[in-house]
Coordinates of C-alpha atoms in Angstrom, one line a residue:
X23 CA 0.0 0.0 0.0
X24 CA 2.6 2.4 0.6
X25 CA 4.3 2.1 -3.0
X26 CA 0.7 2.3 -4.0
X27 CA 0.3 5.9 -2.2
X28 CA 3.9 6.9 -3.0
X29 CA 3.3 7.0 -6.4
X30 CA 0.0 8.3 -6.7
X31 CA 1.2 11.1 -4.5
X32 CA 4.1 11.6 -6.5
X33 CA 1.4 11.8 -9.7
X34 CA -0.5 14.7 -7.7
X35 CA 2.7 16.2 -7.0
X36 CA 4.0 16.4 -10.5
X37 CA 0.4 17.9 -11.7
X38 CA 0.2 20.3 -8.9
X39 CA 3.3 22.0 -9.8
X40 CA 3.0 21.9 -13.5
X41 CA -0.6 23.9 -13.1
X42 CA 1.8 26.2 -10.7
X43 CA 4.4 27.2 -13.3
X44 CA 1.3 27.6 -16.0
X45 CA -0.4 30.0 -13.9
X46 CA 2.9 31.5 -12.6
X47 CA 3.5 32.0 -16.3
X48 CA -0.2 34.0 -17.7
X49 CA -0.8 37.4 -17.3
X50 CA -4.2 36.9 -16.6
X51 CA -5.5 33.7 -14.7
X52 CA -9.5 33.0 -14.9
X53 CA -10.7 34.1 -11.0
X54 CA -12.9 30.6 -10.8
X55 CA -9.2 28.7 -11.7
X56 CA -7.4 30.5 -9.1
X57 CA -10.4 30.0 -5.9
X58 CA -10.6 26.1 -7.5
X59 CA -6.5 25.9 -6.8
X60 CA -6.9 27.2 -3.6
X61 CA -8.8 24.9 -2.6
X62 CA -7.4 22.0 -3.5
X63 CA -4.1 23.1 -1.6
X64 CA -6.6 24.1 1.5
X65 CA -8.5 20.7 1.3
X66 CA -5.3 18.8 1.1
X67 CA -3.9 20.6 4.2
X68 CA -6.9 20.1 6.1
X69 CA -6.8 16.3 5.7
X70 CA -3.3 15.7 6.3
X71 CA -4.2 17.5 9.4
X72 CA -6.9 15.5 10.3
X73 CA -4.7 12.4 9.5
X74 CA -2.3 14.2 12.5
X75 CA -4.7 15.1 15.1
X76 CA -3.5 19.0 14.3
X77 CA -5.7 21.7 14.0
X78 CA -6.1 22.9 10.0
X79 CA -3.8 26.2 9.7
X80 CA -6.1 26.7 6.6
X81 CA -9.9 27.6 6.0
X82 CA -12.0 25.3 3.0
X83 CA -12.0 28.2 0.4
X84 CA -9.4 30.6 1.4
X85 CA -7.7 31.8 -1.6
X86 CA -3.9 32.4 -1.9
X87 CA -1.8 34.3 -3.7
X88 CA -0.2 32.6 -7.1
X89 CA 3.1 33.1 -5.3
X90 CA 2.5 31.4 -2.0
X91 CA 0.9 28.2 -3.9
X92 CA 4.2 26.6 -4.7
X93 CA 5.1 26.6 -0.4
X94 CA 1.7 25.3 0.8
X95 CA 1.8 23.0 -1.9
X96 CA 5.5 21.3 -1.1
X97 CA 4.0 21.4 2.8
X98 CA 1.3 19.0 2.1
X99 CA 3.0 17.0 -0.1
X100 CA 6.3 16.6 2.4
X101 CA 3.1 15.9 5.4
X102 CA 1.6 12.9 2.8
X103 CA 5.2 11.5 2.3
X104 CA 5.4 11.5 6.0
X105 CA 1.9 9.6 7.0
X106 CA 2.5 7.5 4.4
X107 CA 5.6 6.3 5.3
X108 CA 5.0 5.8 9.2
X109 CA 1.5 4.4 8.6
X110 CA 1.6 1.3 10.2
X111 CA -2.1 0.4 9.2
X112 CA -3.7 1.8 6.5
X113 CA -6.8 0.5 7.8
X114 CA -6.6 2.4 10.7
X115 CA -9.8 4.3 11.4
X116 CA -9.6 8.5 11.7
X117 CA -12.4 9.7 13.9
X118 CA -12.8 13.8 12.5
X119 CA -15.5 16.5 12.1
X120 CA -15.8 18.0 8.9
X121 CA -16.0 21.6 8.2
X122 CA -19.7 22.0 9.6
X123 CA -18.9 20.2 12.7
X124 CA -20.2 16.6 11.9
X125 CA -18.4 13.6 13.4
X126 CA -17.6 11.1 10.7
X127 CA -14.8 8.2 10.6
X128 CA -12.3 6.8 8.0
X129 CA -9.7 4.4 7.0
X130 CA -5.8 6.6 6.2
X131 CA -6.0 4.5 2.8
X132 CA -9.8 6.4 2.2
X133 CA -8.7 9.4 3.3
X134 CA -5.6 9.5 1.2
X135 CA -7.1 8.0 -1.9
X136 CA -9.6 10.8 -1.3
X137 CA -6.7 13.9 -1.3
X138 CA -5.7 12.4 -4.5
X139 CA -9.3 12.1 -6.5
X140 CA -10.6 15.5 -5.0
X141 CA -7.3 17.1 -6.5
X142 CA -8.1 15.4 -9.9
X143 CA -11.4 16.4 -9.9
X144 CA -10.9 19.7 -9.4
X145 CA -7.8 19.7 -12.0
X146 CA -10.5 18.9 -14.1
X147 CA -12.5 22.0 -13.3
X148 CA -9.6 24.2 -13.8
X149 CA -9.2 22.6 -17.3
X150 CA -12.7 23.6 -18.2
X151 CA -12.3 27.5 -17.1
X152 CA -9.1 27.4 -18.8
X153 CA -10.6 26.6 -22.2
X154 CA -13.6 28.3 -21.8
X155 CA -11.8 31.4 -21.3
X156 CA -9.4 30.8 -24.1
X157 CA -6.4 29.1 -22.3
X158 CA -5.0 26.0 -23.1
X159 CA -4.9 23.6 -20.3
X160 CA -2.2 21.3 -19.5
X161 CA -3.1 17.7 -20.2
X162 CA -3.3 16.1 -16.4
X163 CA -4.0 12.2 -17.4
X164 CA -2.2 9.5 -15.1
X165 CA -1.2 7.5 -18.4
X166 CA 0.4 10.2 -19.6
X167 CA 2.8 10.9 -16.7
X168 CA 3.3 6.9 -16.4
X169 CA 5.3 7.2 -20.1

């Protein structure tokens, strides 16, 4: 499982940073592209801190400066690399509340696997507003990477 992780991590990684230097790169990013970003750094921060017991630093749809996304970004990457290498059980349960409060409880392995589709989704998203406001959007697919 943790090879699994590692490299899936090291997927979302690679991804994350190429969307970075695009953006770092435009004069003009669509707004929806930068808030979308955002939040994918914020919601991978706050579940790395749930997989901690910390307190999130970060709020659910705080946005960020274009130059402060490459540091939050190596943060929650370096924290992954670090619970996925001392997991001892993946299947470990993680009692949290979400962001209104509500109790809930998950495996590390669902919670990570969940970091890594929620980041791809909204990749995805960002894709869209990039084309539909003339920008070409960087091509994100895992077989792609893989070659």
């Amino acid at each position: 499982m943790e090879a699994f992780f590692n490299e899936i991590f090291d997927y979302n990684f690679h991804c994350n940073k190429k969307l970075i230097e695009q953006c770092s790169e435009l004069d003009d990013i669509p707004a929806n592209a930068v808030r979308l970003f955002s939040h994918i750094l914020n919601a991978h921060h706050i579940w790395n801190a749930r997989l901690v017991d910390k307190p999130s630093k970060l709020q659910i749809w705080q946005e960020h400066e274009i130059k402060d996304w490459s540091d939050i970004h190596y943060d929650n990457q370096r924290t992954s690399f670090e619970i996925i290498s001392n997991a001892d059980n993946f299947e470990k349960r993680i009692d949290y509340e979400n962001t209104e409060g509500r109790l809930f409880t998950n495996t590390v392995q669902d919670i990570l696997f969940h970091i890594i589709n929620h980041s791809t989704n909204h990749r995805g998203q960002i894709a869209v507003d990039f084309r539909n406001n003339e920008k070409k959007p960087i091509g994100f697919d895992y077989v792609y990477y893989r070659r």
